[in-house]
């Protein structure tokens, strides 16, 4: 029985109907002695068809099909390759045996979609692995390679070739027969081990509703009759699937894939890239070099500071070895990658590069000098990329005679960890540069998002609006710890003032000083950060910023110095400080993001609304289970969004631009697809 619903053989309704018919035929035809279920193409089954969620469930349902497999008197073997995930693994668990190729991955990732396995996974998996492993796997959505799954008892055999032949051989072997997992008993385990697994799962899963539900239902495997527990699983699954959190997680799942799509006129053949030159051996440059090395590129690293260059080269080699020891990459890849790293001792060293990425100091004059050198030394047709966070790509490109080769590749720090990559086209970027940047990002296993060349592109511009509104709230009456606590309660990994202290207040201070001369005095400006920096309080690096830091630990709240500075700023502006509730803080910060997002869409800086959510979730710690600022706004009543816009318009005063919420809230067909 071969399931073919490319690209990932999702168990859509037609597949379910055909599979049930095949199982019924196996059951009824006397000459048939056993069955093998396998997937066509590159994989077994990636799960239920997520695109069907949000619509009425159509028969036959997976639990009915799996019951038919178990009640079929003939043995059925699942032959697994590629990925057997979610409903795909549940299908395999309903079979009498599971045989896989070594490269197969298996898992129950439902919690990453805000749901729990809804077709027996919570009851069958523990019968093979025990409760502690089942709790860990189901609450994390962890995917296991075949060998690991085999060791845990989830697979019966791992074969290196002829998967179908091995499955048929199993059917013809003496061990073939009905061995329904549902009839097995859950292996005994120490209650304290189960409790520890529970606590670990709740911590790692931030006690999200799906994780809490998964633990409750999985534990029934050892206490409740199978059929009854199965009904509880189904009920919990259906409730979660209808929740806004599940809708948000499905939204971001599809948004991440949608972001890779370029508009028709930019769908061009990417320029071939084999050798990458990175200019600047600082934190960003080294992180970019590491990513490129691990992705298989030949990397040339250049820095005018030869001591820093040598140090960064050593650090890169060490990092490659460490990642091999941690099992993140193979030892062979680590050694081979080290051989692909060259430390250039001058500009001539970049002559062979197909792509040059500069990650030097964020100053236009410095970037201009680098691009003049690139103009001279980079080979014709090489892509000249800047990692700038804020500067105008066109202003940088103006330093070369080949503006058509200039592109923004905005990595996020640490560059070898953060998946987000903003691919920024300048006014003169050649039409194949977007495809080249997106393909390069994908090859680094990044999440590339196409951006227009506006101040702060997508992410920094929105984060800037969010942080500015939070500074206004400081002056209006909230303390840093109240604002951070409110936004961390919303789900941000860190509040804006803790983030500012971590990245260093002096960086923002330098940028503000550089822009002071062009700032319109009529716009509201909060001088608190400048006052802190005047006192040498740059944040963690000076053990004092908005907070105090001792032994790396942040103080619970801001101290009297900070409060005096804030109160003085309020007084100077004639503000009578007032209390802001957690909800006030959350809504003002979020509507500031939404308002900026609306303008970014109107200005076509982002291709689509869902791209903005991908940027905020992957670049700024926006809680994934809320789906991003756009998804959040779509879940709000319009009248409250308008009310909140009025509030920040009043708080901002001169220069406030009210975005067009309609453009943001209308569902496009891509959104409807998800
Ligand atoms: N349903 C519908 N479409 C899916 C899909 C799914 N389960 N998985 C992938 N796609 C689409 C995806 O949107 C993309 O579409 C194309 O397939 C290629 O995907 C009952 C209820 C399998 C590891 O969570 O993790 O089972 O962009 O780009 O990088 O308890 O897809 O081409 O139009 O990701 O090679 C649980 C989700 C579902 C697995 C392959 N299963 N998928 O990665 O390709 S809930 C999952 C993945 C469930 C049961 C419950 C990955 C992959 P388009 P791709 P890839």
XYZ file of C-alpha atoms and ligand atoms in Angstrom:
729
model
C 0.000 0.000 0.000
C 1.929 3.038 -1.239
C 0.790 6.465 -0.056
C 1.403 9.090 -2.711
C 0.444 12.683 -1.927
C 3.579 14.618 -2.781
C 5.608 16.371 -1.534
C 5.271 14.898 1.988
C 2.387 12.391 1.714
C 0.226 14.283 4.223
C -2.814 12.225 5.259
C -5.439 14.303 3.454
C -9.003 13.044 3.199
C -8.519 11.298 -0.195
C -5.440 9.552 1.175
C -7.326 8.455 4.269
C -10.207 7.086 2.175
C -7.873 5.171 -0.134
C -5.820 3.811 2.771
C -8.924 2.543 4.568
C -10.143 0.897 1.367
C -6.773 -0.824 0.960
C -6.807 -2.097 4.557
C -10.371 -3.365 4.103
C -9.285 -5.185 0.951
C -6.344 -6.748 2.805
C -8.775 -7.845 5.515
C -11.373 -9.349 3.169
C -9.335 -11.055 0.436
C -8.281 -14.566 1.574
C -5.284 -14.841 -0.767
C -3.696 -11.760 0.780
C -1.532 -12.721 3.784
C -0.073 -9.430 4.925
C 0.461 -5.804 4.036
C 3.279 -3.259 3.749
C 2.571 0.482 3.996
C 5.151 2.835 2.521
C 5.434 6.395 1.209
C 6.086 7.478 -2.372
C 8.823 9.945 -3.206
C 11.316 11.240 -0.666
C 9.482 10.428 2.517
C 6.994 8.273 4.408
C 4.206 10.481 5.864
C 4.682 13.930 7.391
C 1.465 13.736 9.349
C -2.142 14.793 9.071
C -2.798 17.417 6.424
C -2.368 20.638 8.409
C -4.108 22.539 5.602
C -7.343 20.712 6.549
C -7.254 22.086 10.101
C -9.808 24.760 10.806
C -12.244 22.945 8.469
C -14.739 20.180 9.437
C -13.006 16.807 9.850
C -14.047 14.523 6.992
C -14.347 10.726 7.342
C -12.594 8.466 7.461
C -10.731 9.774 10.492
C -7.279 8.499 11.326
C -8.259 6.678 14.529
C -10.805 4.633 12.518
C -8.184 3.666 9.933
C -5.684 2.724 12.633
C -8.325 0.619 14.394
C -8.973 -1.143 11.071
C -5.241 -1.925 10.736
C -5.089 -3.362 14.264
C -8.287 -5.404 13.814
C -7.164 -6.714 10.409
C -6.271 -10.388 11.057
C -3.204 -10.157 8.802
C 0.072 -8.551 9.839
C 0.838 -5.046 8.507
C 4.372 -3.579 8.374
C 5.231 0.110 8.089
C 8.279 0.676 5.855
C 9.715 4.051 6.807
C 12.058 6.431 4.989
C 12.478 10.201 5.038
C 10.204 11.463 7.811
C 7.445 9.683 9.744
C 5.994 12.511 11.790
C 2.769 13.121 13.686
C -0.027 11.127 12.120
C 2.632 9.450 9.977
C 4.321 7.948 13.012
C 0.921 7.178 14.558
C 0.100 5.233 11.397
C 3.309 3.269 11.836
C 2.525 2.667 15.527
C -0.839 1.147 14.526
C 1.047 -1.414 12.417
C 2.436 -4.709 13.713
C 6.048 -3.809 12.905
C 8.100 -0.819 11.832
C 11.152 -1.100 9.590
C 13.199 1.975 8.610
C 16.216 3.156 6.648
C 19.009 4.675 8.795
C 18.346 8.236 7.580
C 14.681 8.137 8.623
C 13.490 10.602 11.265
C 10.468 9.894 13.460
C 8.624 12.113 15.899
C 5.362 13.511 17.222
C 5.774 17.300 16.657
C 2.126 18.142 17.328
C 2.912 20.393 20.320
C 4.847 22.673 17.962
C 1.454 23.293 16.331
C -0.283 23.881 19.669
C -2.003 20.478 19.659
C -1.269 16.937 20.859
C -1.163 13.691 18.839
C -4.819 12.978 17.951
C -4.641 9.450 16.515
C -3.326 7.216 19.254
C 0.240 8.500 19.588
C -0.215 9.375 23.267
C -1.362 5.820 24.003
C 0.708 3.662 21.665
C 4.108 5.343 22.028
C 4.316 4.835 25.836
C 3.517 1.150 25.342
C 6.758 0.854 23.343
C 9.030 3.344 25.127
C 7.613 3.789 28.623
C 6.063 6.954 30.035
C 9.207 9.033 30.727
C 10.458 8.786 27.126
C 6.966 9.261 25.684
C 6.442 12.388 27.817
C 9.818 13.778 26.706
C 9.219 13.065 23.004
C 5.581 14.186 22.839
C 6.047 17.347 24.946
C 9.077 18.499 22.965
C 8.145 17.307 19.479
C 11.727 16.013 19.264
C 12.582 14.124 16.072
C 14.759 11.007 16.409
C 17.021 9.342 13.853
C 16.217 5.682 13.127
C 19.000 4.178 15.267
C 17.879 6.133 18.371
C 14.233 5.223 17.759
C 15.230 1.588 17.314
C 17.063 1.596 20.635
C 13.937 3.002 22.311
C 11.790 0.174 20.903
C 9.868 2.385 18.481
C 11.250 0.487 15.452
C 11.716 -3.260 14.928
C 14.494 -3.102 12.378
C 16.818 -0.626 10.636
C 17.882 -1.783 7.150
C 20.413 -0.070 4.907
C 18.735 -0.915 1.596
C 15.745 -2.501 -0.131
C 13.280 -1.256 2.446
C 10.275 -2.838 0.725
C 12.085 -6.154 0.363
C 12.981 -6.089 4.059
C 9.351 -5.394 4.961
C 8.113 -8.300 2.851
C 10.837 -10.509 4.310
C 9.556 -9.661 7.776
C 6.052 -10.709 6.705
C 7.451 -14.025 5.467
C 9.521 -14.590 8.589
C 8.579 -16.694 11.575
C 8.181 -13.589 13.717
C 5.414 -12.188 11.481
C 2.002 -11.989 13.116
C -0.434 -9.616 14.760
C 1.273 -7.618 17.522
C -1.056 -4.647 18.064
C 0.750 -2.062 20.157
C -2.542 -1.143 21.815
C -2.606 -4.620 23.410
C 0.825 -4.115 24.980
C 1.312 -2.974 28.568
C 3.170 0.182 29.443
C 6.580 -0.805 30.902
C 6.872 -0.211 34.662
C 8.926 2.846 35.697
C 9.771 4.560 38.962
C 7.168 7.232 39.765
C 9.917 9.724 40.558
C 11.384 9.278 37.086
C 7.988 9.972 35.568
C 7.561 13.035 37.795
C 11.010 14.316 36.780
C 10.132 13.873 33.099
C 6.917 15.798 33.693
C 8.670 18.715 35.384
C 11.336 18.871 32.694
C 8.674 18.846 29.989
C 6.681 21.641 31.629
C 9.820 23.770 32.034
C 11.041 23.242 28.480
C 7.546 23.707 27.060
C 6.865 26.833 29.157
C 3.724 25.050 30.449
C 1.894 25.860 27.219
C -1.632 24.335 27.094
C -0.663 21.580 24.620
C 2.222 20.454 26.832
C 0.020 20.375 29.944
C -2.643 18.399 28.069
C -0.080 16.017 26.579
C 1.266 15.045 30.009
C -2.233 14.396 31.372
C -3.273 12.248 28.424
C 0.012 10.323 28.038
C -0.086 9.304 31.707
C -3.493 7.683 31.130
C -1.681 5.040 29.077
C -0.674 3.298 32.284
C -3.926 3.871 34.185
C -6.904 3.933 31.829
C -8.263 1.332 29.398
C -6.992 1.997 25.865
C -10.323 2.862 24.228
C -11.265 5.259 27.028
C -7.872 6.966 27.015
C -8.072 7.227 23.219
C -11.355 9.119 23.573
C -9.752 11.505 26.072
C -6.844 12.034 23.678
C -9.241 12.853 20.830
C -11.241 15.280 22.951
C -8.148 17.134 24.106
C -6.794 17.194 20.538
C -10.003 18.693 19.109
C -10.199 21.344 21.838
C -6.572 22.396 21.298
C -6.880 22.347 17.501
C -9.670 24.943 17.755
C -7.598 27.257 19.990
C -6.120 30.628 18.892
C -2.688 29.314 19.979
C -2.924 26.400 17.521
C -4.097 28.792 14.800
C -1.111 31.040 15.520
C 1.376 28.173 15.387
C -0.097 26.907 12.116
C 0.062 30.459 10.772
C 3.777 30.766 11.521
C 4.473 27.230 10.192
C 3.091 28.209 6.791
C 4.447 31.762 7.005
C 7.994 30.406 7.360
C 7.531 28.475 4.098
C 5.712 31.293 2.349
C 8.580 33.691 3.105
C 10.842 31.753 0.725
C 8.605 32.632 -2.241
C 9.820 35.496 -4.415
C 7.605 37.642 -6.647
C 7.514 36.405 -10.254
C 9.899 39.054 -11.635
C 12.571 38.086 -9.078
C 12.301 34.323 -9.576
C 15.643 34.142 -11.390
C 18.512 31.678 -11.419
C 20.720 32.461 -8.423
C 24.331 33.324 -9.205
C 26.552 30.290 -8.427
C 28.387 30.756 -5.122
C 31.224 28.542 -3.977
C 33.672 30.955 -2.368
C 32.580 33.522 0.209
C 34.766 36.348 1.484
C 33.844 37.883 4.836
C 35.210 41.343 5.589
C 35.486 41.965 9.316
C 36.553 39.277 11.796
C 34.520 40.585 14.715
C 31.581 38.761 16.332
C 29.263 39.145 13.354
C 31.869 38.418 10.688
C 33.111 35.328 12.496
C 29.550 34.077 12.991
C 28.815 34.514 9.305
C 32.078 32.761 8.405
C 31.193 29.831 10.680
C 27.749 29.479 9.104
C 29.245 29.531 5.607
C 31.945 26.982 6.534
C 29.362 24.582 7.960
C 27.259 24.987 4.833
C 30.234 23.801 2.741
C 31.542 27.076 1.312
C 35.189 28.023 0.886
C 35.611 31.009 3.180
C 38.137 33.820 3.056
C 38.185 35.959 6.194
C 39.749 39.430 6.027
C 40.351 42.043 8.698
C 42.827 44.921 8.738
C 43.561 44.040 12.366
C 45.857 41.071 11.792
C 45.879 40.118 15.473
C 42.064 39.976 15.592
C 42.083 38.073 12.303
C 44.444 35.407 13.647
C 42.448 35.125 16.876
C 39.170 34.776 14.983
C 40.711 32.132 12.738
C 41.758 30.080 15.760
C 38.363 30.561 17.361
C 36.588 29.349 14.222
C 38.687 26.192 14.116
C 37.967 25.575 17.798
C 34.258 26.176 17.321
C 34.151 23.654 14.469
C 35.847 21.061 16.692
C 33.511 21.850 19.582
C 30.448 21.506 17.377
C 31.756 18.148 16.187
C 32.299 17.036 19.797
C 28.749 18.205 20.606
C 27.489 16.089 17.711
C 26.134 19.117 15.867
C 28.355 18.298 12.860
C 30.467 15.259 12.034
C 34.190 15.243 12.771
C 34.860 14.799 9.077
C 32.846 17.927 8.241
C 34.637 19.850 10.988
C 38.076 18.899 9.676
C 37.134 19.466 6.064
C 35.586 22.815 6.963
C 38.763 23.975 8.677
C 40.620 23.258 5.448
C 38.216 25.543 3.603
C 39.023 28.549 5.776
C 41.658 31.025 4.577
C 42.766 34.145 6.450
C 43.482 36.767 3.815
C 46.432 39.067 4.407
C 45.148 41.823 2.158
C 42.424 42.897 -0.217
C 43.897 40.837 -3.056
C 42.832 37.781 -1.075
C 39.178 38.273 -2.009
C 39.758 38.089 -5.781
C 38.265 34.585 -6.106
C 35.144 35.214 -4.032
C 31.731 34.793 -5.704
C 30.125 36.576 -2.747
C 31.697 39.151 -0.440
C 29.921 39.996 2.836
C 31.128 42.979 4.844
C 30.452 42.996 8.561
C 32.512 46.010 9.583
C 31.719 48.912 11.904
C 28.228 50.374 11.416
C 29.405 53.679 9.988
C 28.777 54.873 6.428
C 32.281 56.234 5.901
C 33.819 52.920 6.964
C 31.422 50.998 4.716
C 32.246 53.325 1.821
C 35.979 52.610 2.199
C 35.287 48.856 2.212
C 33.095 49.030 -0.878
C 35.677 51.104 -2.750
C 38.156 48.310 -2.059
C 35.611 45.685 -3.129
C 35.102 47.606 -6.350
C 38.817 47.310 -7.015
C 39.551 43.789 -5.831
C 36.373 41.702 -6.161
C 36.013 39.814 -9.434
C 33.389 40.959 -11.983
C 29.947 39.596 -11.173
C 30.764 38.931 -7.536
C 27.881 39.757 -5.228
C 28.864 42.593 -2.874
C 26.776 42.243 0.293
C 26.549 44.452 3.344
C 25.479 43.203 6.759
C 24.325 46.655 7.791
C 21.418 46.803 10.268
C 20.243 50.299 9.513
C 22.252 52.068 6.828
C 20.809 52.796 3.393
C 21.868 50.099 0.893
C 21.808 52.648 -1.945
C 24.061 55.017 -0.010
C 26.534 52.171 0.484
C 26.263 51.034 -3.163
C 27.078 54.564 -4.327
C 30.710 53.924 -3.315
C 31.094 51.375 -6.124
C 30.770 51.425 -9.891
C 28.717 48.228 -9.728
C 25.607 49.136 -7.757
C 23.767 46.316 -9.532
C 25.900 43.808 -7.587
C 25.179 45.297 -4.145
C 22.762 43.550 -1.788
C 21.916 43.704 1.921
C 22.327 40.452 3.862
C 21.298 41.404 7.389
C 22.275 38.609 9.785
C 21.206 38.605 13.427
C 23.636 38.088 16.259
C 24.880 35.461 16.979
C 24.987 34.930 13.216
C 25.668 31.170 13.372
C 22.698 30.650 15.709
C 19.928 33.057 14.676
C 17.960 31.677 11.728
C 16.587 34.978 10.454
C 18.264 36.662 7.471
C 16.877 39.852 5.930
C 17.701 39.953 2.206
C 17.576 43.622 1.200
C 17.498 44.836 -2.398
C 18.726 48.307 -3.260
C 17.192 50.443 -6.001
C 19.895 49.252 -8.416
C 20.290 45.623 -7.268
C 20.210 43.322 -10.292
C 17.039 41.242 -10.582
C 18.911 37.983 -9.875
C 20.323 39.225 -6.569
C 17.184 38.500 -4.534
C 17.154 34.873 -5.659
C 20.897 34.678 -5.003
C 20.523 36.040 -1.474
C 17.536 33.826 -0.672
C 19.283 30.707 -2.019
C 22.442 31.539 -0.056
C 20.385 32.034 3.104
C 18.574 28.725 2.611
C 21.910 26.953 2.076
C 22.979 28.254 5.506
C 19.731 26.763 6.894
C 18.556 30.318 7.597
C 15.069 31.737 7.187
C 15.626 34.408 4.514
C 13.002 37.141 4.195
C 13.008 39.617 1.298
C 12.983 43.281 2.400
C 12.856 46.662 0.710
C 15.542 49.221 1.483
C 13.830 51.276 4.188
C 15.253 52.473 7.516
C 15.655 49.415 9.740
C 14.267 47.188 6.952
C 11.500 45.124 8.659
C 12.682 43.894 12.064
C 14.733 46.767 13.462
C 12.182 49.297 12.259
C 9.365 47.540 14.093
C 11.504 46.876 17.148
C 12.472 50.571 17.146
C 8.809 51.598 17.231
C 8.148 49.115 20.054
C 11.110 50.304 22.097
C 10.266 53.991 21.530
C 6.733 53.423 22.819
C 8.192 51.671 25.873
C 10.406 54.686 26.531
C 7.331 56.913 26.319
C 5.711 54.658 28.925
C 8.741 55.206 31.179
C 8.052 58.930 31.111
C 4.296 58.417 31.417
C 4.550 56.463 34.649
C 5.927 52.934 34.380
C 9.300 51.755 35.722
C 11.642 49.646 33.554
C 10.922 46.485 35.547
C 7.168 46.947 35.146
C 7.461 47.259 31.378
C 9.856 44.330 31.110
C 7.658 42.187 33.365
C 4.532 42.986 31.336
C 6.177 42.063 28.033
C 7.801 38.948 29.460
C 4.368 37.944 30.782
C 3.095 38.393 27.206
C 5.743 35.903 26.089
C 8.832 37.883 25.008
C 12.006 36.140 26.048
C 13.256 39.449 27.523
C 11.693 42.881 28.027
C 13.104 45.863 26.083
C 15.123 47.390 28.923
C 16.762 44.097 29.844
C 17.577 43.657 26.137
C 19.014 47.188 25.973
C 21.232 46.538 29.000
C 22.378 43.256 27.433
C 23.306 44.731 24.022
C 24.886 47.842 25.572
C 23.206 51.255 25.945
C 26.267 52.980 24.490
C 25.547 51.528 21.020
C 22.110 53.193 20.910
C 23.618 56.297 22.519
C 26.185 56.630 19.696
C 23.444 56.283 17.091
C 21.285 58.876 18.826
C 24.205 61.299 18.979
C 24.900 60.732 15.278
C 21.278 61.514 14.452
C 20.792 64.313 17.007
C 21.493 67.053 14.450
C 18.771 65.791 12.120
C 16.163 65.121 14.846
C 13.119 67.422 14.642
C 12.839 69.112 18.067
C 9.041 68.854 17.822
C 9.160 65.057 18.039
C 8.920 63.460 21.478
C 12.348 62.315 22.649
C 13.031 60.513 25.939
C 16.512 61.476 27.287
C 16.701 58.691 29.920
C 19.139 56.477 27.987
C 21.419 59.452 27.285
C 21.401 60.393 30.980
C 22.326 56.825 31.936
C 25.183 56.819 29.426
C 26.421 60.223 30.617
C 26.881 58.486 33.985
C 28.762 55.609 32.389
C 25.869 53.228 32.888
C 26.078 51.210 29.656
C 24.206 48.165 30.939
C 25.587 44.687 31.757
C 29.075 45.578 30.474
C 29.379 48.257 33.189
C 27.326 46.332 35.790
C 24.759 49.126 35.673
C 22.251 50.419 33.142
C 18.513 50.454 33.611
C 19.269 47.761 36.187
C 22.228 46.805 38.348
C 24.207 43.632 37.729
C 26.143 41.639 40.319
C 27.712 38.259 39.437
C 25.909 38.411 36.097
C 22.525 38.532 37.815
C 20.117 41.369 37.030
C 18.644 43.350 39.922
C 14.912 42.826 40.459
C 14.197 46.479 39.783
C 15.686 49.821 38.817
C 17.562 51.757 41.498
C 17.012 55.273 42.881
C 19.430 56.819 40.372
C 17.433 55.468 37.452
C 14.114 56.378 39.008
C 15.331 59.928 39.678
C 16.429 60.269 36.037
C 13.053 58.970 34.814
C 11.069 61.170 37.222
C 13.077 64.193 36.165
C 12.335 63.449 32.505
C 8.615 63.195 33.327
C 8.711 66.460 35.239
C 10.554 68.262 32.446
C 7.852 67.179 30.018
C 5.172 68.231 32.467
C 3.838 64.710 32.817
C 2.046 63.698 35.996
C 3.227 60.097 36.231
C 0.376 57.613 36.385
C 0.074 53.847 36.793
C 0.099 51.706 33.670
C -1.362 48.234 34.070
C 0.194 45.142 32.544
C -2.468 45.185 29.848
C -1.907 48.913 29.141
C 1.789 48.219 28.645
C 1.243 45.137 26.483
C -1.315 46.778 24.228
C 0.650 49.999 23.724
C 3.824 48.086 22.895
C 1.988 45.737 20.527
C -0.052 48.351 18.723
C 3.194 50.262 18.104
C 4.514 47.144 16.328
C 1.252 46.652 14.427
C 1.179 50.300 13.333
C 4.735 50.109 11.999
C 3.938 46.788 10.306
C 1.004 48.401 8.491
C 3.298 51.134 7.171
C 5.930 48.592 6.119
C 3.284 46.781 4.082
C 1.941 50.007 2.574
C 5.482 50.966 1.541
C 6.056 47.448 0.148
C 9.133 47.033 2.343
C 7.700 43.579 3.135
C 6.230 41.377 0.402
C 3.405 40.112 2.599
C 2.020 40.518 6.117
C 3.084 37.026 7.223
C 6.737 37.828 6.427
C 6.594 40.426 9.199
C 5.510 37.745 11.680
C 8.386 35.487 10.587
C 10.861 38.335 11.182
C 9.550 39.202 14.646
C 9.271 35.579 15.826
C 12.718 34.559 14.535
C 14.640 37.776 15.146
C 13.208 39.414 18.238
C 11.855 36.742 20.574
C 8.214 37.464 19.758
C 6.302 34.518 21.265
C 5.804 31.891 18.534
C 2.515 30.719 20.096
C 1.031 34.186 19.420
C 2.161 33.954 15.796
C 3.634 37.459 15.381
C 2.268 41.026 15.615
C 0.108 40.644 12.500
C -1.470 37.404 13.715
C -1.995 39.018 17.133
C -3.738 42.023 15.530
C -5.998 39.719 13.507
C -7.183 38.135 16.751
C -8.118 41.540 18.273
C -11.393 43.392 17.878
C -10.928 46.265 15.439
C -12.412 48.849 17.809
C -9.746 48.095 20.416
C -6.975 48.361 17.834
C -8.315 51.781 16.807
C -8.562 52.814 20.482
C -4.965 51.733 21.084
C -3.823 53.603 17.984
C -5.430 56.747 19.439
C -3.524 56.179 22.680
C -0.114 55.924 21.024
C -0.959 58.793 18.678
C -1.570 60.973 21.741
C 1.554 59.642 23.458
C 3.739 60.197 20.397
C 2.473 63.624 19.379
C 4.153 65.388 16.453
C 5.309 63.126 13.653
C 3.025 60.231 14.469
C 2.018 58.301 11.321
C -1.139 56.218 11.543
C -0.810 53.023 9.524
C -3.550 51.547 7.339
C -4.800 48.584 9.395
C -6.961 47.335 6.517
C -3.912 46.370 4.469
C -2.612 44.453 7.476
C -5.769 42.727 8.582
C -7.107 41.542 5.235
C -6.402 37.868 4.791
C -4.501 37.128 1.600
C -4.912 33.812 -0.192
C -1.594 32.627 1.249
C -2.945 33.290 4.739
C -6.175 31.522 3.884
C -4.127 28.520 2.687
C -2.814 28.161 6.199
N 0.354 19.047 6.135
C 0.221 19.829 5.043
N 1.259 20.341 4.344
C 2.488 20.051 4.795
C 2.720 19.253 5.942
C 1.571 18.742 6.616
N 1.679 17.956 7.679
N 4.060 19.161 6.127
C 4.626 19.864 5.139
N 3.707 20.400 4.346
C 3.940 21.190 3.133
C 4.696 22.473 3.442
O 3.790 23.485 3.817
C 5.346 22.739 2.103
O 4.320 23.260 1.265
C 5.670 21.350 1.574
O 4.805 20.459 2.287
C 7.109 20.964 1.834
O 7.318 21.153 3.244
C -3.151 13.309 13.712
C -2.956 15.949 13.843
C 8.030 16.898 6.727
C 10.137 17.718 7.825
O 4.124 18.842 12.048
O 8.073 19.202 9.548
O -0.198 14.803 12.249
O 5.445 25.430 0.742
O 9.062 22.931 2.952
O 11.829 21.208 4.458
O -1.695 13.475 15.536
O 7.473 19.680 6.147
O 5.635 23.482 -0.814
O 3.413 24.665 -0.550
O 8.673 21.835 5.200
O 11.559 18.944 3.257
C 2.291 16.813 12.288
C 5.270 19.195 9.459
C 1.032 17.317 11.658
C 5.274 17.862 10.219
C 9.660 18.203 5.421
N 3.358 16.860 11.329
N 6.155 19.165 8.320
O 10.440 19.370 5.461
O 9.705 20.525 3.306
S -0.322 17.294 12.795
C 4.212 17.917 11.276
C 7.529 19.216 8.467
C -0.678 15.642 12.949
C -1.788 13.803 14.153
C -1.639 15.289 14.031
C 8.323 19.302 7.199
C 9.019 17.998 6.818
P 4.717 24.281 0.077
P 8.729 21.713 3.746
P 10.973 20.026 4.089
